[in-house]
Coordinates of C-alpha atoms in Angstrom, one line a residue:
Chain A
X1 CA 16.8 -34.9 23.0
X2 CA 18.5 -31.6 22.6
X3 CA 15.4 -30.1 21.4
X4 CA 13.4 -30.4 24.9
X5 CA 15.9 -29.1 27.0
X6 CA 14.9 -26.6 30.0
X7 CA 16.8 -24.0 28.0
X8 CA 15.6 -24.8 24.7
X9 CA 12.4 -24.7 26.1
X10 CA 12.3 -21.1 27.5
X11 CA 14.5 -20.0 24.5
X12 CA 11.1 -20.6 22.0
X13 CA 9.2 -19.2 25.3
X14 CA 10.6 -16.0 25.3
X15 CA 10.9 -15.7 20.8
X16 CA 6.8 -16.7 21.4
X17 CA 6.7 -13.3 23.3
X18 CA 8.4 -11.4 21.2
X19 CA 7.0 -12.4 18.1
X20 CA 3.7 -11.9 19.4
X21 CA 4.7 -8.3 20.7
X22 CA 6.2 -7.5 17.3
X23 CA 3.6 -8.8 15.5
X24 CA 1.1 -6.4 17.8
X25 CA 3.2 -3.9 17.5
X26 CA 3.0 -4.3 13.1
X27 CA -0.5 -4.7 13.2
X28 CA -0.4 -1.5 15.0
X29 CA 1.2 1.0 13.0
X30 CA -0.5 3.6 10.9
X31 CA -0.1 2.2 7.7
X32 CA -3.2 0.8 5.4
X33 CA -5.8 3.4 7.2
X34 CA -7.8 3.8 4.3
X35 CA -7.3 0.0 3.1
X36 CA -10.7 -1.3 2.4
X37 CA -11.4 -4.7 1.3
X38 CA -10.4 -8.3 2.3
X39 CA -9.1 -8.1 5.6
X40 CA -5.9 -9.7 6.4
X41 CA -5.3 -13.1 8.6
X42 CA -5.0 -12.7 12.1
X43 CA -1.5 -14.1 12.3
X44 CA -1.1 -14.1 16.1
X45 CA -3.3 -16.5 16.5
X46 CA -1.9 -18.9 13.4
X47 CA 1.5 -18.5 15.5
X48 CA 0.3 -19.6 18.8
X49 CA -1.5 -22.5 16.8
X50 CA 1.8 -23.3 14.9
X51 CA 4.0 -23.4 17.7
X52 CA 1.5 -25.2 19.8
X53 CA 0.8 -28.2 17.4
X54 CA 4.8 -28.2 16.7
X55 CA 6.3 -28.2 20.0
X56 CA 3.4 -27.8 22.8
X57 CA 5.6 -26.7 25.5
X58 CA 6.6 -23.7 24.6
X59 CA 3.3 -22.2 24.4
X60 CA 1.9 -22.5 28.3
X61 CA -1.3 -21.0 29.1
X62 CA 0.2 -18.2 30.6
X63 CA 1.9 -16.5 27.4
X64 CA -1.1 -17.3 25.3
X65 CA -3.3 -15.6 28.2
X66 CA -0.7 -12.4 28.5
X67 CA -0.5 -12.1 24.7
X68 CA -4.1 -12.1 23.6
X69 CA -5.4 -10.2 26.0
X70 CA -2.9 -7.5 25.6
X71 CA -3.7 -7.6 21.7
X72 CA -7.9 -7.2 23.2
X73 CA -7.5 -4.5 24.9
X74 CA -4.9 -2.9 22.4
X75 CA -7.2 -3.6 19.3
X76 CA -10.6 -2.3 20.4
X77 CA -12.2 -6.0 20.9
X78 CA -14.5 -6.9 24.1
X79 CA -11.6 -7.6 26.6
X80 CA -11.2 -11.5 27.5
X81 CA -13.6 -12.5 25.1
X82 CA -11.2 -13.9 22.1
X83 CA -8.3 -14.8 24.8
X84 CA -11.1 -17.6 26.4
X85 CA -11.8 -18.5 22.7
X86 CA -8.4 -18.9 22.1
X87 CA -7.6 -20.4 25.6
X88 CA -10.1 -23.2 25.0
X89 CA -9.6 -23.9 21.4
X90 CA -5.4 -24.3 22.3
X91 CA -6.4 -26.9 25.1
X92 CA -8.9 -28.9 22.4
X93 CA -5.9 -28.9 19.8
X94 CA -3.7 -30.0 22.3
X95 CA -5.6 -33.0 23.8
X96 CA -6.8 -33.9 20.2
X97 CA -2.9 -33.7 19.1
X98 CA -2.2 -36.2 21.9
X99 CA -4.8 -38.7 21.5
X100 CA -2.8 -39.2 17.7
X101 CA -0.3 -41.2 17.1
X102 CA 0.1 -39.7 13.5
X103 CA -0.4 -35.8 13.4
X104 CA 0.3 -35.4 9.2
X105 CA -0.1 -31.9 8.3
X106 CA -3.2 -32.2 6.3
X107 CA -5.0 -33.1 9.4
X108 CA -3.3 -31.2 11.3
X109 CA -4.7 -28.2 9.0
X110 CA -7.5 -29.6 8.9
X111 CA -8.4 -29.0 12.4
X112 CA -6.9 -25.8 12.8
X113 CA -9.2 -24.8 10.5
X114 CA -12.4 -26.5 12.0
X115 CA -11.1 -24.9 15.5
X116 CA -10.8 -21.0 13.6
X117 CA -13.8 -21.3 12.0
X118 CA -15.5 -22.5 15.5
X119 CA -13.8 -19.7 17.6
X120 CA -15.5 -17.1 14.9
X121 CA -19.0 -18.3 15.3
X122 CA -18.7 -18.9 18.5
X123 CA -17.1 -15.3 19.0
X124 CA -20.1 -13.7 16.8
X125 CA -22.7 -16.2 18.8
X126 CA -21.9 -14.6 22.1
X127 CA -21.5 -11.1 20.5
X128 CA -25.4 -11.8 19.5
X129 CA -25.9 -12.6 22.8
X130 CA -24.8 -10.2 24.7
X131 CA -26.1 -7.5 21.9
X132 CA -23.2 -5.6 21.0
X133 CA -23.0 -4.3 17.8
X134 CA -21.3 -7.4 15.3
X135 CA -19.1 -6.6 12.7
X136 CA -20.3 -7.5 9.1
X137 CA -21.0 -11.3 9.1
X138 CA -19.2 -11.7 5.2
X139 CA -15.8 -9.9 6.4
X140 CA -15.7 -11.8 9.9
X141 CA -15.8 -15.1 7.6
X142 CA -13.8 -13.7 5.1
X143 CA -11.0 -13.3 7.5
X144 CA -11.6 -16.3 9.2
X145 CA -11.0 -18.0 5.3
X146 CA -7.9 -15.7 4.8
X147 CA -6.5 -17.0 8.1
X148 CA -7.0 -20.6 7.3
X149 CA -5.3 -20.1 4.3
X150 CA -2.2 -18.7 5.6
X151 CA -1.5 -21.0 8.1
X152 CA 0.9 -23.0 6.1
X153 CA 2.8 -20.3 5.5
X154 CA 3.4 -19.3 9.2
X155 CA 4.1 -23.0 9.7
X156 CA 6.7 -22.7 6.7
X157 CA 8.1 -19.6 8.6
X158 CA 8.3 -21.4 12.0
X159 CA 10.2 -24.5 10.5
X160 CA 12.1 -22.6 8.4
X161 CA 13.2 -19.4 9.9
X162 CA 12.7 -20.0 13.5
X163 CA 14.0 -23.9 13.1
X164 CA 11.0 -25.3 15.3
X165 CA 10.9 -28.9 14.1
X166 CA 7.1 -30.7 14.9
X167 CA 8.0 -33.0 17.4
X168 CA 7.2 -36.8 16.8
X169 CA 4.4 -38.7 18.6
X170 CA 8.1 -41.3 20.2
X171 CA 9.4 -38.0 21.7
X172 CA 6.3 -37.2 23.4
X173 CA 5.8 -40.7 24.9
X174 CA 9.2 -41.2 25.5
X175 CA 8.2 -37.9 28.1
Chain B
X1 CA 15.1 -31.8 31.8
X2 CA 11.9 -31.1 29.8
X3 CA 10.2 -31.4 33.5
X4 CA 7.8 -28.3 32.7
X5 CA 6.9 -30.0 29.1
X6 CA 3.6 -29.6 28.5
X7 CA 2.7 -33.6 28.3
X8 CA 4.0 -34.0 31.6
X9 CA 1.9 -31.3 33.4
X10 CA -1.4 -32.4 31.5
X11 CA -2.3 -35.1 33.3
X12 CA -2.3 -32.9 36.9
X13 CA -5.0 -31.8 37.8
X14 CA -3.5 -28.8 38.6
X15 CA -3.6 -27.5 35.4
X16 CA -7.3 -28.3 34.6
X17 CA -8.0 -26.2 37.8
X18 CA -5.8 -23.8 36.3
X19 CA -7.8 -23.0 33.3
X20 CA -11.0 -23.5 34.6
X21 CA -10.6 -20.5 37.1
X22 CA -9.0 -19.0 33.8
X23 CA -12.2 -19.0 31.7
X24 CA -13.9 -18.1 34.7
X25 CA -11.9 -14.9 35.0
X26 CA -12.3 -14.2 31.8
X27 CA -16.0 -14.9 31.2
X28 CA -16.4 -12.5 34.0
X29 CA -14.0 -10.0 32.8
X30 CA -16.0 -9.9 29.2
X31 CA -19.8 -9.3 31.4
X32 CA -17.9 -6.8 33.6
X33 CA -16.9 -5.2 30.3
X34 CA -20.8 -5.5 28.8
X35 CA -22.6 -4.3 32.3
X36 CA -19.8 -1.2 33.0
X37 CA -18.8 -0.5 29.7
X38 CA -17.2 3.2 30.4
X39 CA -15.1 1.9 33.1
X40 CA -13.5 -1.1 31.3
X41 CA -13.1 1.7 28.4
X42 CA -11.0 3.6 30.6
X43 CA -9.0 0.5 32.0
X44 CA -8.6 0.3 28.0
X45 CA -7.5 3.5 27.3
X46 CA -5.0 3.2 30.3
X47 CA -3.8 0.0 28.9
X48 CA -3.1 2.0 25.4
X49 CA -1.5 4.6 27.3
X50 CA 1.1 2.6 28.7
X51 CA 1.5 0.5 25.5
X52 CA 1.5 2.6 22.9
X53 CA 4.4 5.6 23.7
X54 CA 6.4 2.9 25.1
X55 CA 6.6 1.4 21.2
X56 CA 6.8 4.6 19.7
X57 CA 11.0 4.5 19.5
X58 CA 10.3 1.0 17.7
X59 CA 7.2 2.3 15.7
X60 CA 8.2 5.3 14.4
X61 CA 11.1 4.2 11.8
X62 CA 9.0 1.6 10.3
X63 CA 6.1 3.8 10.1
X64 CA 8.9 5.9 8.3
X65 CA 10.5 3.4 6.1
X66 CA 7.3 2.0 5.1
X67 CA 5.7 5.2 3.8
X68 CA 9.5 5.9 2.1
X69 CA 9.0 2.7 0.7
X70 CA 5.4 3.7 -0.8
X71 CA 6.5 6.8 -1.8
X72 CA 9.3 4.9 -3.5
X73 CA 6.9 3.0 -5.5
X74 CA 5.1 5.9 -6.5
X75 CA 8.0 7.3 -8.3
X76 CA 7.7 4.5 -11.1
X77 CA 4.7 6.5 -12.0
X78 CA 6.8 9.5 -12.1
X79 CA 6.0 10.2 -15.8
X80 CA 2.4 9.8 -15.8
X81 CA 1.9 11.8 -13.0
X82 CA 4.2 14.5 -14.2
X83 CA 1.6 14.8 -17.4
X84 CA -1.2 14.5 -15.0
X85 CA 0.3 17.3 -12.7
X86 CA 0.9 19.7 -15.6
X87 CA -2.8 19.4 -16.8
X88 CA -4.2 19.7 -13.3
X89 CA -1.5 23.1 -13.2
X90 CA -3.1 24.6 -16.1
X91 CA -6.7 24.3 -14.2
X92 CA -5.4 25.4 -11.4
X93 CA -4.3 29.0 -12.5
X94 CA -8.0 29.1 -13.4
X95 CA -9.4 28.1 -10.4
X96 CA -6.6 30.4 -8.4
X97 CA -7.5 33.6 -11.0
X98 CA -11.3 32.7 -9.6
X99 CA -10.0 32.1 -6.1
X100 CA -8.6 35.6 -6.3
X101 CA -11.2 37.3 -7.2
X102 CA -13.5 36.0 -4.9
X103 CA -11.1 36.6 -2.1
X104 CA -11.4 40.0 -3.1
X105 CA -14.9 40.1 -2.7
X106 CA -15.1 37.9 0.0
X107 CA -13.2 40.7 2.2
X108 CA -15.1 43.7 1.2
X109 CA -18.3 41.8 1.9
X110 CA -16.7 40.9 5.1
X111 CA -16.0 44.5 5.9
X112 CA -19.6 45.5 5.1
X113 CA -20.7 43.5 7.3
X114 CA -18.4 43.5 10.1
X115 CA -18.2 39.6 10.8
X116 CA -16.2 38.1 13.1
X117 CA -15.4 34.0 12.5
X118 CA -15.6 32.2 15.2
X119 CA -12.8 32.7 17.5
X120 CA -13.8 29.7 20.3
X121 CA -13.1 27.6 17.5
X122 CA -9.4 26.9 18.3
X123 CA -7.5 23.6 17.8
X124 CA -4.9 20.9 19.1
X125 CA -2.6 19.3 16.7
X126 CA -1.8 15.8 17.3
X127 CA 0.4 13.6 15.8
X128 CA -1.2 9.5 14.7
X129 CA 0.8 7.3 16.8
X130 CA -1.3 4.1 15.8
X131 CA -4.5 2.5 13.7
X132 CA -6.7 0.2 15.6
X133 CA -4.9 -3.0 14.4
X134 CA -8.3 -4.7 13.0
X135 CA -9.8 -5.1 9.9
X136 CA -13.1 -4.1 11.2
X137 CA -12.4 -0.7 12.9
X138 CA -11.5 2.5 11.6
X139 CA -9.6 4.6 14.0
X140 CA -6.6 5.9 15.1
X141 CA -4.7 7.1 18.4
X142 CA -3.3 10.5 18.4
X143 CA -0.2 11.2 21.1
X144 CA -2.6 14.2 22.5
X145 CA -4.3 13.4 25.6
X146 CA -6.6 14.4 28.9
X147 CA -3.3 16.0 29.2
X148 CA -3.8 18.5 26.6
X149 CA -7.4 19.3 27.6
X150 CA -8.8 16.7 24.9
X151 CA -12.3 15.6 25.6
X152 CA -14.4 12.6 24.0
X153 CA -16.7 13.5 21.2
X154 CA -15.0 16.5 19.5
X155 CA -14.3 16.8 16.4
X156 CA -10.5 16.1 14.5
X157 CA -10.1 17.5 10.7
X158 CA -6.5 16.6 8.8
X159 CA -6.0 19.9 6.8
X160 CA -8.6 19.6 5.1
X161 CA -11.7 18.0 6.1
X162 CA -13.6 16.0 8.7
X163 CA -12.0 13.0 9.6
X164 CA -13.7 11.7 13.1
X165 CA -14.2 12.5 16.1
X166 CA -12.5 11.5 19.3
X167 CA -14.1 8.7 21.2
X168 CA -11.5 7.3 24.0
X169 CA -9.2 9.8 25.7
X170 CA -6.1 8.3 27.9
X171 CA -3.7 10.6 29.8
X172 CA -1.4 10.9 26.7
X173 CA -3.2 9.2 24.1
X174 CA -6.4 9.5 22.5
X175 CA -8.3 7.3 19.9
X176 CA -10.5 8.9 16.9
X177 CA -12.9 7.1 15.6
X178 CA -12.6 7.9 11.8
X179 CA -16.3 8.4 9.4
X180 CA -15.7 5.6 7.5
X181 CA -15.7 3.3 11.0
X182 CA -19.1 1.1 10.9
X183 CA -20.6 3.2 14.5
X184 CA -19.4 6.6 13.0
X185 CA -22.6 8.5 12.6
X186 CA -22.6 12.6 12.3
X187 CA -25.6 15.0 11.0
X188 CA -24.3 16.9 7.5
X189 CA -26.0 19.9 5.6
X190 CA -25.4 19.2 1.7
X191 CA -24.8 22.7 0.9
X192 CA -26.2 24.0 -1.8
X193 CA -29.5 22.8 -1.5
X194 CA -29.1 22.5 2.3
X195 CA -30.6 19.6 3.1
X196 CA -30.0 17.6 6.5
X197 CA -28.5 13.9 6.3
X198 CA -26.7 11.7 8.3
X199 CA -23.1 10.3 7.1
X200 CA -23.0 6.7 8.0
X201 CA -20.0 4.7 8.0
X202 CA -19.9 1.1 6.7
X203 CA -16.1 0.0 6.9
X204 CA -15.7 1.0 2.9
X205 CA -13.9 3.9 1.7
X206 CA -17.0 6.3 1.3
X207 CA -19.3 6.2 4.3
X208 CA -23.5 6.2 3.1
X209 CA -25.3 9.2 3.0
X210 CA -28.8 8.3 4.9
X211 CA -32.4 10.2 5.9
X212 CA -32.2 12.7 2.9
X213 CA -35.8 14.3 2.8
X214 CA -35.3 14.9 -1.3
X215 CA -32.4 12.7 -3.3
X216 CA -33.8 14.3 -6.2
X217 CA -32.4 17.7 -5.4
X218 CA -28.8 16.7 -4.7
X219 CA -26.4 16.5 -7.7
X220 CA -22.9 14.4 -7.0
X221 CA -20.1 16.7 -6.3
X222 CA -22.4 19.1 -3.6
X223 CA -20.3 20.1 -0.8
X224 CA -21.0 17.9 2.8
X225 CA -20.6 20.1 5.7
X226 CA -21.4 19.0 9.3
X227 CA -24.5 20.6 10.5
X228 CA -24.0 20.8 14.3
X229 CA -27.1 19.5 15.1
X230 CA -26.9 17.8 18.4
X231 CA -24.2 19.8 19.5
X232 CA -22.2 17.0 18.6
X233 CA -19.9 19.2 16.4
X234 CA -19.3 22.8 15.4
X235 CA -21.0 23.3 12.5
X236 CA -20.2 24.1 8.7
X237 CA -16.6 22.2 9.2
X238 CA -16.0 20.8 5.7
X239 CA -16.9 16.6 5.3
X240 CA -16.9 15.9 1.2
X241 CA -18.4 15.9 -1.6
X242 CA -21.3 13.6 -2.7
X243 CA -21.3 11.2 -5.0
X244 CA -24.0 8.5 -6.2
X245 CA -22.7 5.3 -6.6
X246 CA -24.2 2.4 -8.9
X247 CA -26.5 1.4 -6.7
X248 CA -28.1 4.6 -6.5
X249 CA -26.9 5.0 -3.4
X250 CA -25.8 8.9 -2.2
X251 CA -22.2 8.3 -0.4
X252 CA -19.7 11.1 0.5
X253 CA -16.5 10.9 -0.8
X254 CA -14.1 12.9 2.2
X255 CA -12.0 15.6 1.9
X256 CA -9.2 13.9 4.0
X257 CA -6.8 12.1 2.9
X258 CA -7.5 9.1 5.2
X259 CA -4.7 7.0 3.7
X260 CA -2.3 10.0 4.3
X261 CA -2.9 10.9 8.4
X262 CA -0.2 12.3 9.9
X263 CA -1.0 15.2 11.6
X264 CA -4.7 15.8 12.8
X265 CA -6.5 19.0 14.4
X266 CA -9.1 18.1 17.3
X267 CA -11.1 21.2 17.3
X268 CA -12.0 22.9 20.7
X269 CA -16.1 22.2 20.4
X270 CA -18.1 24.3 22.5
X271 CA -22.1 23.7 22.7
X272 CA -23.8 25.2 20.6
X273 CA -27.6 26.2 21.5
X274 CA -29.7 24.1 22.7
X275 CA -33.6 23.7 22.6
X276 CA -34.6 22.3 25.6
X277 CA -38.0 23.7 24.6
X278 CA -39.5 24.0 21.6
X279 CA -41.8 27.4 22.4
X280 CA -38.8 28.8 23.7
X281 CA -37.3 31.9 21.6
X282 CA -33.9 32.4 21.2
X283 CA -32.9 35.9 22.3
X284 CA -32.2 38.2 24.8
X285 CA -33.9 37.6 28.3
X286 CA -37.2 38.8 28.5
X287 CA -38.4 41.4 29.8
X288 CA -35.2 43.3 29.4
X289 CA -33.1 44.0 32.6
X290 CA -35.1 46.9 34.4
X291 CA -38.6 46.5 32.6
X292 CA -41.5 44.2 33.4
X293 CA -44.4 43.8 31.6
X294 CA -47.3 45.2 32.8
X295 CA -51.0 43.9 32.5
X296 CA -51.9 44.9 29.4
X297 CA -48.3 43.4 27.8
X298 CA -46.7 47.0 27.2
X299 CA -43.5 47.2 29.3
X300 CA -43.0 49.6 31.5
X301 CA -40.1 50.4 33.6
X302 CA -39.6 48.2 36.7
X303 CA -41.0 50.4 39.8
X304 CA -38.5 48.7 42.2
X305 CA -35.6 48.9 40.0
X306 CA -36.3 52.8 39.9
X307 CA -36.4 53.1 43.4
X308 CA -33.0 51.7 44.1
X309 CA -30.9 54.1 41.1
X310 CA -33.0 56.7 40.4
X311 CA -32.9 58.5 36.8
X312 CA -30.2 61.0 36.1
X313 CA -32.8 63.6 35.0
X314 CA -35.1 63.3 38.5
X315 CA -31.6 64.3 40.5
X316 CA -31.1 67.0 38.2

């Protein structure tokens, strides 16, 4: 059980942060100004999903909440809008991932997927209503696509270089 | 151990409470943000303030190695573009033997006829800290601030041309909303046949050229140049050039180098005139100072001005 100790626990707690912050930080440097074309995933949110879905502790509500709405305020989005979107969608994945016994990755990507492609919509829906001006519908979807896409990868960079192994449905009953 | 595991807190309540004032807060904080949009704006640009500078020590040296690393790149082309740089050498001279000679005559015209460029138009160079970080907004943050007397809606040029226009200022930071960003909208002349448009970015590369009375009189290459109307800009600051694309669509291609910011001027705006009202001339105040205008329309000079400094040639 060396994997859910307290320490362990706050270790992956305080990497989330980081990672996020750098990842923030990448996201904000002056680089592709003039890059026009597909956009690229939003990979802060594929982390938080990631990590949640492996080892659900060490994503509490209150990094998620600190994280994205830093990254709303810092990257010109209505402020506390995506952070609720995100908010709800981690608590759905979470009590869907708990009502499984099996979680294989395919359905696991599955409804990561379904849940991105419903935080989109339902982003643009209450865009509509409340009349701001919406990005162009074919790039929002696009992203959302792109996103989907790379999520194995940031799983395969979780497992792999942060060595956060997806804990087993006996580990979380034996809780 | 593993007491604060997530599966052990679900079931309280607690935590249900928890998030429901959550997405309360935040539903709230998003309407707060629709109904008083300029104050959350602020709260934003305070947030970037604080945020921003603080990374700089971080951001700078992979800002650095990155563009080394592009640069890099680049020199696998080395050849190619040493042919292509020799060829566009050779046009060059030409175009500097021209330059010359219209220098020439620029200045002797200028000396005929006395003209004086606008000296309010002064600038503040800034440094690009930052890009907005998503794929559907096209702006950057300079390190200049309220600090340095920056206001929103002025205009910033790289060396060259246009590139946007503030539009968020923070004690130390400001945000420029670039004219390729989807809301960037600014009235051009096209020069030669001076025509007015508006250049309307759409989140590609060339923003749309819209509202031009006659697309049969504009050839691609004429030069865009902001018009000033509005007051929103000074005017005749250089945009692009046009080009049609295959759509038939006119688009300006811009004279910055929007992949290349590093530095960028924010250029001291001042208003221009305005017409308030349209009968209204421009001009001197009328009647001039010690006349009035008598019944007939002549002017005359003012009885009670007289009275007070009388004329030179009556205390003779």
């Amino acid at each position: 059980m060396s994997a859910l100790s307290t320490r362990h626990v706050w270790t992956y707690r305080a990497l989330f942060v980081v990672a996020a912050l750098t990842l923030i930080t990448l996201k904000l440097l002056p680089l592709n100004l003039a890059a026009v074309g597909v956009p690229g995933p939003d990979l802060l949110l594929l982390l938080a999903f990631a990590w949640m879905l492996r080892q659900p502790a060490v994503v509490p509500l209150g990094s998620l909440l600190c994280v994205f709405l830093l990254a709303d305020f810092l990257f010109e989005r209505p402020p506390g809008l995506w952070t609720l979107l995100v908010l709800l969608a981690s608590e759905s994945l979470r009590r869907r991932r708990l009502t499984m016994s099996e979680f294989p990755f395919l359905l696991e990507w599955g409804g990561v997927a379904v849940t991105i492609m419903g935080m989109v919509l339902l982003n643009r829906l209450v865009l509509w209503i409340l009349l701001v001006d919406l990005d162009p519908l074919g790039l929002t979807l696009v992203q959302g696509i792109v996103t989907i896409v790379t999520y194995p990868i940031v799983v395969a960079v979780s497992k792999f270089v942060f060595g956060l192994r997806k804990l087993g449905p006996a580990e979380l009953e034996a809780l | 151990m593993a007491r604060d595991s997530y599966d052990d807190s679900y079931t309280r309540p607690v935590r249900r409470l928890l998030l429901a004032v959550l997405v309360l807060l935040l539903v709230s904080l998003v309407l707060i943000w629709r109904i008083d949009n300029p104050r959350m704006e602020r709260m934003r640009a305070a947030i970037v303030d604080r945020y921003v500078p603080n990374m700089e020590w971080a951001m700078a040296p992979i800002t650095g190695i990155a563009r080394m690393a592009e640069d890099f790149q680049s020199y696998t082309r080395l050849f190619e573009q040493n042919q292509e740089l020799r060829r566009e050498l050779q046009q060059m001279r030409a175009w500097r033997e021209a330059a010359l000679q219209l220098e020439q005559e620029n200045a002797r015209l200028l000396d005929l006829n006395r003209v004086q460029l606008d000296p309010e138009l002064t600038f503040v160079t800034g440094i690009v800290l930052a890009d907005s970080g998503s794929p559907f907004r096209r702006s950057v943050l300079l390190n200049v601030g309220a600090r340095d007397g920056i206001l929103d809606g002025w205009a910033t040029m790289d060396g060259l041309g246009v590139v946007g226009r503030i539009s968020g200022v923070g004690d130390s930071t400001s945000r420029v909303m670039l004219l390729t960003d989807a809301a960037s909208r600014i009235p051009v002349t096209i020069m030669p046949s001076g025509q007015q448009a508006l250049l309307m970015g759409d989140n590609s590369a060339n923003p749309v050229l819209d509202f031009v009375e006659d697309p049969e009189d504009i050839a691609a290459g004429d030069r865009i140049v902001t018009s000033g109307d509005g007051g929103l800009f000074p005017p005749g600051l250089l945009v692009g050039q046009v080009v049609f694309t295959s759509d038939r669509r006119l688009r300006g291609r811009l004279s910055a180098d929007l992949q290349r910011l590093n530095f960028l001027r924010v250029m001291r705006s001042h208003p221009g005139t305005t017409l308030d009202d349209p009968a209204d001339l421009i001009g001197p105040p009328w009647p001039p100072v010690g006349m009035v205008v008598d019944q007939s329309g002549a002017l005359v000079p003012d009885p009670s001005a007289r009275a007070e400094a009388p004329d030179p040639d009556e205390s003779e």
